[in-house]
mmCIF file of N, CA and C in Angstrom:
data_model
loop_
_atom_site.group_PDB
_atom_site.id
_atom_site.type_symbol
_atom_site.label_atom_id
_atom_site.label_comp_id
_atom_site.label_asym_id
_atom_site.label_seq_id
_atom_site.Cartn_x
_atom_site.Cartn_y
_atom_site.Cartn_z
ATOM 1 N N UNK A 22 108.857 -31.017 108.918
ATOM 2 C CA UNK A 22 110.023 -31.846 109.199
ATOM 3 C C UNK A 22 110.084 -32.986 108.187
ATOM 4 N N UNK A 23 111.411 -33.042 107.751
ATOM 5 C CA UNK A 23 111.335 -34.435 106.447
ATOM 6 C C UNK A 23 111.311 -35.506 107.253
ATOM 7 N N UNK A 24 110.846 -36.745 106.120
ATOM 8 C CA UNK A 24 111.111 -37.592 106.870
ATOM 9 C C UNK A 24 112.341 -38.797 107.168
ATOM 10 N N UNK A 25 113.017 -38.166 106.933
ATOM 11 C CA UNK A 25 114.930 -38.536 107.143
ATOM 12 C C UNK A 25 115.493 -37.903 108.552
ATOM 13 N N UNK A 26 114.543 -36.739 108.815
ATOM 14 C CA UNK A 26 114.874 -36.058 109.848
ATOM 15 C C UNK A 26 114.067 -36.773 111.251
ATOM 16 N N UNK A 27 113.168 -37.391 111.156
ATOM 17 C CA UNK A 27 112.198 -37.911 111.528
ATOM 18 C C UNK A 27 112.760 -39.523 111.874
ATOM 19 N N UNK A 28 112.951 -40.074 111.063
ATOM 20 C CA UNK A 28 113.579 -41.298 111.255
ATOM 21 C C UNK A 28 115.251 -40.956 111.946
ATOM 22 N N UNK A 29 115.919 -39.875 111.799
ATOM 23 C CA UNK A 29 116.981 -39.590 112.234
ATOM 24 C C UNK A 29 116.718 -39.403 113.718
ATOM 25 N N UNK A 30 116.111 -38.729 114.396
ATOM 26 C CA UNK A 30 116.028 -38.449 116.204
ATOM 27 C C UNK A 30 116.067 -39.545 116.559
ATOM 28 N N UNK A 31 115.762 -40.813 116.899
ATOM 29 C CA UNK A 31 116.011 -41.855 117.931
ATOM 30 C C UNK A 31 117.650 -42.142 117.562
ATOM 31 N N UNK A 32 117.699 -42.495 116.741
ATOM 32 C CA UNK A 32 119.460 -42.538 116.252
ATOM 33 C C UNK A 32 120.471 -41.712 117.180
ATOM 34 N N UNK A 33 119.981 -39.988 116.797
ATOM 35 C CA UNK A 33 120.676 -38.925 117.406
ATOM 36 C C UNK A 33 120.337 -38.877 118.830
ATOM 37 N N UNK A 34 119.182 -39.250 119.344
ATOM 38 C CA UNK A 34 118.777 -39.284 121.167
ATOM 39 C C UNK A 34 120.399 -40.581 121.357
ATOM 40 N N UNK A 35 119.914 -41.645 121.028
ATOM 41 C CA UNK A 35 120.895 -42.495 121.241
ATOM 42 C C UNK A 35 122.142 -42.183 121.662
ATOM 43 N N UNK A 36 122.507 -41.899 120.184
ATOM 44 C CA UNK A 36 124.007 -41.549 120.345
ATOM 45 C C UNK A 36 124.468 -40.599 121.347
ATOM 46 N N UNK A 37 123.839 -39.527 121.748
ATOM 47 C CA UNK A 37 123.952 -38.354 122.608
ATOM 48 C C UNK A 37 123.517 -39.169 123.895
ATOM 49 N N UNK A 38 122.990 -39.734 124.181
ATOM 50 C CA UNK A 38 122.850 -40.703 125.476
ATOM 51 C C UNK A 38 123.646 -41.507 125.570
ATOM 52 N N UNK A 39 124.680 -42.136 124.385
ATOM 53 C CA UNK A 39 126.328 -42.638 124.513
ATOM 54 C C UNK A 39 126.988 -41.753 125.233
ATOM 55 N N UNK A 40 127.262 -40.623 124.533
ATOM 56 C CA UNK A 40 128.315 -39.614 124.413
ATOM 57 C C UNK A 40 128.264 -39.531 126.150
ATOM 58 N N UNK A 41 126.773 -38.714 126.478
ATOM 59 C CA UNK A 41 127.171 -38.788 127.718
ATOM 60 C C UNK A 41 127.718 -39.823 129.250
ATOM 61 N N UNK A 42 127.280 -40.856 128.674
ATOM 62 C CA UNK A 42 127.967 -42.248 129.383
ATOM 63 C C UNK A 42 129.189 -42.240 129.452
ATOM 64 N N UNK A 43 129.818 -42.172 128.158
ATOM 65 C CA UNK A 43 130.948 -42.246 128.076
ATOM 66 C C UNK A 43 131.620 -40.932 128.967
ATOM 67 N N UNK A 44 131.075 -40.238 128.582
ATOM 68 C CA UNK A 44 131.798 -38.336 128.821
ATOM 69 C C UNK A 44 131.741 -38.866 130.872
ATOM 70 N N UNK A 45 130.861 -39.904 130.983
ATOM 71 C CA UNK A 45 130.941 -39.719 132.900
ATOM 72 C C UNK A 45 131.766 -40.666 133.032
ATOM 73 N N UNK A 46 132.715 -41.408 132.562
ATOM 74 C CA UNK A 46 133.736 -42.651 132.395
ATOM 75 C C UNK A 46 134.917 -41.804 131.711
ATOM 76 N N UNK A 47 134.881 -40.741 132.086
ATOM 77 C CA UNK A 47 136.353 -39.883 131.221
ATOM 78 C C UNK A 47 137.586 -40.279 132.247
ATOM 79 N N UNK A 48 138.427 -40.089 132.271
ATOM 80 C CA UNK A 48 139.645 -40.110 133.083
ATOM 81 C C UNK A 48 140.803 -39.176 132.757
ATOM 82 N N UNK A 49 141.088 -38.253 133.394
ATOM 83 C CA UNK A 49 141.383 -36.879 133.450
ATOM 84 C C UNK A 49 142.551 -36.391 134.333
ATOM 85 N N UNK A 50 143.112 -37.931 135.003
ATOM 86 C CA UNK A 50 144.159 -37.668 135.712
ATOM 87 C C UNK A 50 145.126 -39.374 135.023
ATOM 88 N N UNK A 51 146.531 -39.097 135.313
ATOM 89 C CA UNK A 51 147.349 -40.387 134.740
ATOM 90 C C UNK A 51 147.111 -41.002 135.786
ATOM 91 N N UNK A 52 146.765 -42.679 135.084
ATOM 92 C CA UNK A 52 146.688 -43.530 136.246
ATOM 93 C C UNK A 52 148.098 -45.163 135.940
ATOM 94 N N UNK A 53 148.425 -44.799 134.743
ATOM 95 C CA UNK A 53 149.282 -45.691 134.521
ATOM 96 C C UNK A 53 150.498 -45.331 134.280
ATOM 97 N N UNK A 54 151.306 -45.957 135.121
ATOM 98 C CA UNK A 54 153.294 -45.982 135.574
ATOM 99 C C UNK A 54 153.985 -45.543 133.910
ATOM 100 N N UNK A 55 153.360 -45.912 132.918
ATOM 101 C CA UNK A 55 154.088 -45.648 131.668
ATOM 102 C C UNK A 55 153.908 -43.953 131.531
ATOM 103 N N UNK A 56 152.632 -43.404 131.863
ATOM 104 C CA UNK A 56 152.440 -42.081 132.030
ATOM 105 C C UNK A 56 153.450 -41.167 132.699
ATOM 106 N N UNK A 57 153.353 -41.415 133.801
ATOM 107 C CA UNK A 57 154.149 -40.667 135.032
ATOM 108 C C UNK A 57 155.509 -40.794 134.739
ATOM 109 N N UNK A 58 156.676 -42.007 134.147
ATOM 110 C CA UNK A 58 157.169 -42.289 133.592
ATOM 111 C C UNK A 58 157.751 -41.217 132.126
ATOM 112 N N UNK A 59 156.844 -40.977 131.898
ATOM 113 C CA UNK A 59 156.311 -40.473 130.142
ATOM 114 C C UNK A 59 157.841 -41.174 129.369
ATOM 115 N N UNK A 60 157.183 -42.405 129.210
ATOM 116 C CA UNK A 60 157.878 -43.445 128.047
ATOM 117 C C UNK A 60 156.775 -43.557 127.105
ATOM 118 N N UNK A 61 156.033 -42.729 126.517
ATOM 119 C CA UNK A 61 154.768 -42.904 125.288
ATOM 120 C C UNK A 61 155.674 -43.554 124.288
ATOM 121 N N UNK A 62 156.084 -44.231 123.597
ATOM 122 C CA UNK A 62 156.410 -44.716 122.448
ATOM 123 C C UNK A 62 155.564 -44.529 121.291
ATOM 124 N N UNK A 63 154.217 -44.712 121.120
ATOM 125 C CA UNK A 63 153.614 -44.334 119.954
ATOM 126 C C UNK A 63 152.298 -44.128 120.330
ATOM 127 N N UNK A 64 151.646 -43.245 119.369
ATOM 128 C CA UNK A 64 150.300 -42.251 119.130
ATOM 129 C C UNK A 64 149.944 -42.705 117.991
ATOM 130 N N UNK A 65 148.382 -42.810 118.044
ATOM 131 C CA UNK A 65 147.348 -43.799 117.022
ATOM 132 C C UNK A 65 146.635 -42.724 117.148
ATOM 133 N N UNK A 66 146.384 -42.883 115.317
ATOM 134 C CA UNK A 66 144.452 -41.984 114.772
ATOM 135 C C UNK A 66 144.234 -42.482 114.359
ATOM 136 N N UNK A 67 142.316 -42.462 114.594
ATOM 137 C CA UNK A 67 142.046 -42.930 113.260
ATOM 138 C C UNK A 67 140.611 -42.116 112.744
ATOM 139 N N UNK A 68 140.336 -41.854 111.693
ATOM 140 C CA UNK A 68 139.128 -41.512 111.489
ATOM 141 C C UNK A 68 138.668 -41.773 109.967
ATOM 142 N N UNK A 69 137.014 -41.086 109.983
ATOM 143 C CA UNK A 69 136.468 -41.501 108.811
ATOM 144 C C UNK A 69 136.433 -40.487 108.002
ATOM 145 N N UNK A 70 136.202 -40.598 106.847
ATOM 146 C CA UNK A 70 135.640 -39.810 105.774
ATOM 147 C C UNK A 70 134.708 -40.671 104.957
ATOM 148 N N UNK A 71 133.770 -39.759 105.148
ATOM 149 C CA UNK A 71 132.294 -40.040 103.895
ATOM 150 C C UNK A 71 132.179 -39.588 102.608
ATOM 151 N N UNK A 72 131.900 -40.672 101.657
ATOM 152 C CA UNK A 72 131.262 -40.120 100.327
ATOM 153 C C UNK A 72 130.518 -38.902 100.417
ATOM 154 N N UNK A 73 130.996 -38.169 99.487
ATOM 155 C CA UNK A 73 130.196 -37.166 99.722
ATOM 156 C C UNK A 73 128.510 -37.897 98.356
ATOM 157 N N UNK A 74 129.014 -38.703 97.229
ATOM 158 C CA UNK A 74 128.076 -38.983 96.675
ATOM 159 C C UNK A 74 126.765 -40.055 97.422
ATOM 160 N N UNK A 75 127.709 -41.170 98.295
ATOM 161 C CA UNK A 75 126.974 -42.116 98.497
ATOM 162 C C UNK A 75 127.626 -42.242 100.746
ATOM 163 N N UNK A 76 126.474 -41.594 101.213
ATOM 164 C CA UNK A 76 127.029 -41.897 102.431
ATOM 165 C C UNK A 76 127.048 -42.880 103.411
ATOM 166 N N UNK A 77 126.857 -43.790 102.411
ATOM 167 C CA UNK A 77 126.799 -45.597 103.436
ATOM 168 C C UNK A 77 128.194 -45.714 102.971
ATOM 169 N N UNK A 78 129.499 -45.342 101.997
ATOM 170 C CA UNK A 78 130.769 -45.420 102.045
ATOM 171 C C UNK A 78 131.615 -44.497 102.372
ATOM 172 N N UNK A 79 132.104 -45.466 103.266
ATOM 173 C CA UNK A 79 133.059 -44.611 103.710
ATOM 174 C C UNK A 79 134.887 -44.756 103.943
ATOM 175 N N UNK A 80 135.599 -44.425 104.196
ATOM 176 C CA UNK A 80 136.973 -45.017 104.178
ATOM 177 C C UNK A 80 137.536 -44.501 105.847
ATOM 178 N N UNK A 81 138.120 -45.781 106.299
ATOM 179 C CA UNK A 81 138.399 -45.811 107.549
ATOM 180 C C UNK A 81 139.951 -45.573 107.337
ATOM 181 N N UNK A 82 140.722 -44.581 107.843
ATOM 182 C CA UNK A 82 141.902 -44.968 108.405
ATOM 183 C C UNK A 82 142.706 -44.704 109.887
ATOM 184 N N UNK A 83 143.852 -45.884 109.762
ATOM 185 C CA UNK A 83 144.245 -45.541 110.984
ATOM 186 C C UNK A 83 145.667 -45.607 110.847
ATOM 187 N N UNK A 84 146.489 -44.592 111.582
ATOM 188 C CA UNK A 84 148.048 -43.956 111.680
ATOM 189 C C UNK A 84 148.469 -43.846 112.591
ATOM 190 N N UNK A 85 149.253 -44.464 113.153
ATOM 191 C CA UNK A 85 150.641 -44.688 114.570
ATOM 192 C C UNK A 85 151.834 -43.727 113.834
ATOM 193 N N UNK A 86 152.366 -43.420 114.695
ATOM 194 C CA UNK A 86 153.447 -42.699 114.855
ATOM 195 C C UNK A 86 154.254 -43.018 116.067
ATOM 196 N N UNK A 87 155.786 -42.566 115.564
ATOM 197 C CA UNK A 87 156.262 -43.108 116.845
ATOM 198 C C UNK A 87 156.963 -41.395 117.529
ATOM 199 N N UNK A 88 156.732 -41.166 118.716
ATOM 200 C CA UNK A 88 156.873 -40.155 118.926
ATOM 201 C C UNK A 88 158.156 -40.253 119.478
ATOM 202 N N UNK A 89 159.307 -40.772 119.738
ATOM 203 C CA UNK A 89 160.360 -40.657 119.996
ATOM 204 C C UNK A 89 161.405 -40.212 118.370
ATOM 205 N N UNK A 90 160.569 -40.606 117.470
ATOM 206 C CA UNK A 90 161.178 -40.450 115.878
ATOM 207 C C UNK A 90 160.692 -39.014 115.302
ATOM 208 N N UNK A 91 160.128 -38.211 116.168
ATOM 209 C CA UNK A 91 159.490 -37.008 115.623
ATOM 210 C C UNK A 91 157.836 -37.082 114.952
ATOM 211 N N UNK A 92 157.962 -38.316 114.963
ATOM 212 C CA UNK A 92 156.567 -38.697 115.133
ATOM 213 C C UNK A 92 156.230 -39.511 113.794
ATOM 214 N N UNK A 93 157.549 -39.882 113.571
ATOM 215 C CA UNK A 93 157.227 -40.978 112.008
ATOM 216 C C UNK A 93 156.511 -41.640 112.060
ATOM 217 N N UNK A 94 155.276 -41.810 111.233
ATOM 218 C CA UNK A 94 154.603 -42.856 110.704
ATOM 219 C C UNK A 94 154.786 -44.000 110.298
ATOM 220 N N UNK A 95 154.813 -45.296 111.124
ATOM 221 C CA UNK A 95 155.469 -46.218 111.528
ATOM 222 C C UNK A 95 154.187 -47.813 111.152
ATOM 223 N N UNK A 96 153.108 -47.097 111.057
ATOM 224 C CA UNK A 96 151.901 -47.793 110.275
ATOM 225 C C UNK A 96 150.777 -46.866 110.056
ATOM 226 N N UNK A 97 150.325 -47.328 108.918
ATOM 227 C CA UNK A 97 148.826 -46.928 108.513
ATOM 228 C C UNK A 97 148.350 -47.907 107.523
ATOM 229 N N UNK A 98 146.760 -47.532 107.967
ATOM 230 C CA UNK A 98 146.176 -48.617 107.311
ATOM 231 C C UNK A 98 144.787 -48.042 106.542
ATOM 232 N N UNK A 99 144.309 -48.306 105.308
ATOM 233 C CA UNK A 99 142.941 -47.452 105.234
ATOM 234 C C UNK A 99 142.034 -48.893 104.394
ATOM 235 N N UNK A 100 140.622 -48.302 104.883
ATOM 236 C CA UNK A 100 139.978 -49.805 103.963
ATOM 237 C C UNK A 100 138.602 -48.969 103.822
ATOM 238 N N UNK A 101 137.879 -49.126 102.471
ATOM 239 C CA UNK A 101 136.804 -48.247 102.883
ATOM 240 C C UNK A 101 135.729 -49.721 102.979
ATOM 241 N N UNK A 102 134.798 -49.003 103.558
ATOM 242 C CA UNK A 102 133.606 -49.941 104.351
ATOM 243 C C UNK A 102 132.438 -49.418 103.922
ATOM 244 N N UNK A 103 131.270 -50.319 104.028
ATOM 245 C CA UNK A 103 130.034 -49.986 103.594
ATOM 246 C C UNK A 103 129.086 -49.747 105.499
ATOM 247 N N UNK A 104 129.139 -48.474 105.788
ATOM 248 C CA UNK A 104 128.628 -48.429 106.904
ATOM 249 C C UNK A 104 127.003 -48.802 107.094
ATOM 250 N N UNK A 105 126.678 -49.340 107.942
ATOM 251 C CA UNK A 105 125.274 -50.069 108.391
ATOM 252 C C UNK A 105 123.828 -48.782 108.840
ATOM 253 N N UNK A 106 124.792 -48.091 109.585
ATOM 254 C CA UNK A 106 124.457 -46.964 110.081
ATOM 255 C C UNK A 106 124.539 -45.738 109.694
ATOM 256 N N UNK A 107 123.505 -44.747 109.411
ATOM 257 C CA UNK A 107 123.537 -43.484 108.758
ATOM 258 C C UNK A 107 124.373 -42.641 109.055
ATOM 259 N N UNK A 108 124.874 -41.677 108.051
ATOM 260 C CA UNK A 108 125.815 -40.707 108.535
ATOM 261 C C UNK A 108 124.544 -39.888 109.061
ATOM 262 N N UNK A 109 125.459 -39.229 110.156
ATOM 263 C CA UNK A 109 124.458 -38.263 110.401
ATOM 264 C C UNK A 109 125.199 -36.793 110.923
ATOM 265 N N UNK A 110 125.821 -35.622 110.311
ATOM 266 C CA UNK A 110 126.324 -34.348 110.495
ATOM 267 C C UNK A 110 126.393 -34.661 112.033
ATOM 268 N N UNK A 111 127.311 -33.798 112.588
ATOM 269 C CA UNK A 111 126.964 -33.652 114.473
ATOM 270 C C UNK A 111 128.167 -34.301 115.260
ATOM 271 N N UNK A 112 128.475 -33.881 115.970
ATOM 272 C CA UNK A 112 129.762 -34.427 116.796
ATOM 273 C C UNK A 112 129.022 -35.899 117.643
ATOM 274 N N UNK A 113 129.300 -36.876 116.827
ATOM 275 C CA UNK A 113 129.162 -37.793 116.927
ATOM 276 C C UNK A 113 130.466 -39.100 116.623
ATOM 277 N N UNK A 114 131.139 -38.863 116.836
ATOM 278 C CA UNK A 114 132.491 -39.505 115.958
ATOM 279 C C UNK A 114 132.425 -40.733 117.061
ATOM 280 N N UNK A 115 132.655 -41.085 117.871
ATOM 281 C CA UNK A 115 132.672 -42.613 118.914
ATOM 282 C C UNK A 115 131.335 -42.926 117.841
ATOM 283 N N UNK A 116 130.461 -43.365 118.220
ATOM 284 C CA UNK A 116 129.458 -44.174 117.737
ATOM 285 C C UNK A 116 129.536 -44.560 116.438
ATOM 286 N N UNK A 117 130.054 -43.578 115.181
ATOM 287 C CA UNK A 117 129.791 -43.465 114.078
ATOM 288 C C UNK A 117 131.438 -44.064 113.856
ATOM 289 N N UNK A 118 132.528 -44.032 114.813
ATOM 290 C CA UNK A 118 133.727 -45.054 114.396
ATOM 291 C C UNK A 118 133.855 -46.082 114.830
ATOM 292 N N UNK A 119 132.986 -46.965 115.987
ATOM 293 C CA UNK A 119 133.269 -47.818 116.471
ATOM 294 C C UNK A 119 132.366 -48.752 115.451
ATOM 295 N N UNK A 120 131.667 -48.894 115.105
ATOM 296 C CA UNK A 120 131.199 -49.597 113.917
ATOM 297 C C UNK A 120 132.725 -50.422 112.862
ATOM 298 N N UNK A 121 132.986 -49.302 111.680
ATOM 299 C CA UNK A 121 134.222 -50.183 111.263
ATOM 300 C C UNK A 121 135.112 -50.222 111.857
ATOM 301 N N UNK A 122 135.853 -49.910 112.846
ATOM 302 C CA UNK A 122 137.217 -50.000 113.881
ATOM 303 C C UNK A 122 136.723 -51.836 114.184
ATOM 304 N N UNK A 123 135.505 -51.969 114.622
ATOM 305 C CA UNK A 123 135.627 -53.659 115.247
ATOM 306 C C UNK A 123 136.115 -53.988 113.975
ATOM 307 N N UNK A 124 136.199 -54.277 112.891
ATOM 308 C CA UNK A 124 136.672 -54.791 111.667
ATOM 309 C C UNK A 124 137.885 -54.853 111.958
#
């Protein structure tokens, strides 16, 4: 086992001990009047992409749309960031975006 892989498991226990916290805090039925309603006015993404040379950079973006316009893109924003925290392959995306999103 290398030792990147080695220093990587407490990281990956972690995060997978997020995921599931979160995954028991899901909400799976509408609980808010704008829902039931369905007045959505606009839909937000955002995600990362990594250097593939250097993977402490990365570029954050994020895109609203307004879905009454067919879904025009109504803002976006991208900034790349020097992440603190290792990339690490693996469906991990909460942990590994909430880092630059507080920015």
């Amino acid at each position: 086992m290398s030792s990147n892989t080695e220093l990587e498991q407490p990281i990956v226990a972690s995060w997978s001990q997020q995921q599931l916290e979160m995954k028991s805090k899901l909400v799976v039925t509408n609980t808010e009047r704008w829902q039931e309603e369905r007045k959505l006015t606009y839909v937000g993404g955002f995600d990362i992409s990594f250097c593939k040379s250097d993977p402490s950079v990365a570029c954050c973006t994020l895109v609203v749309c307004d879905v009454s316009q067919q879904l025009k893109v109504v803002y976006e924003d991208s900034q790349q960031v020097k992440l603190t925290t290792p990339y690490i392959p693996g469906d991990f995306t909460p942990p590994k975006n909430c880092i630059p999103r507080a920015n």
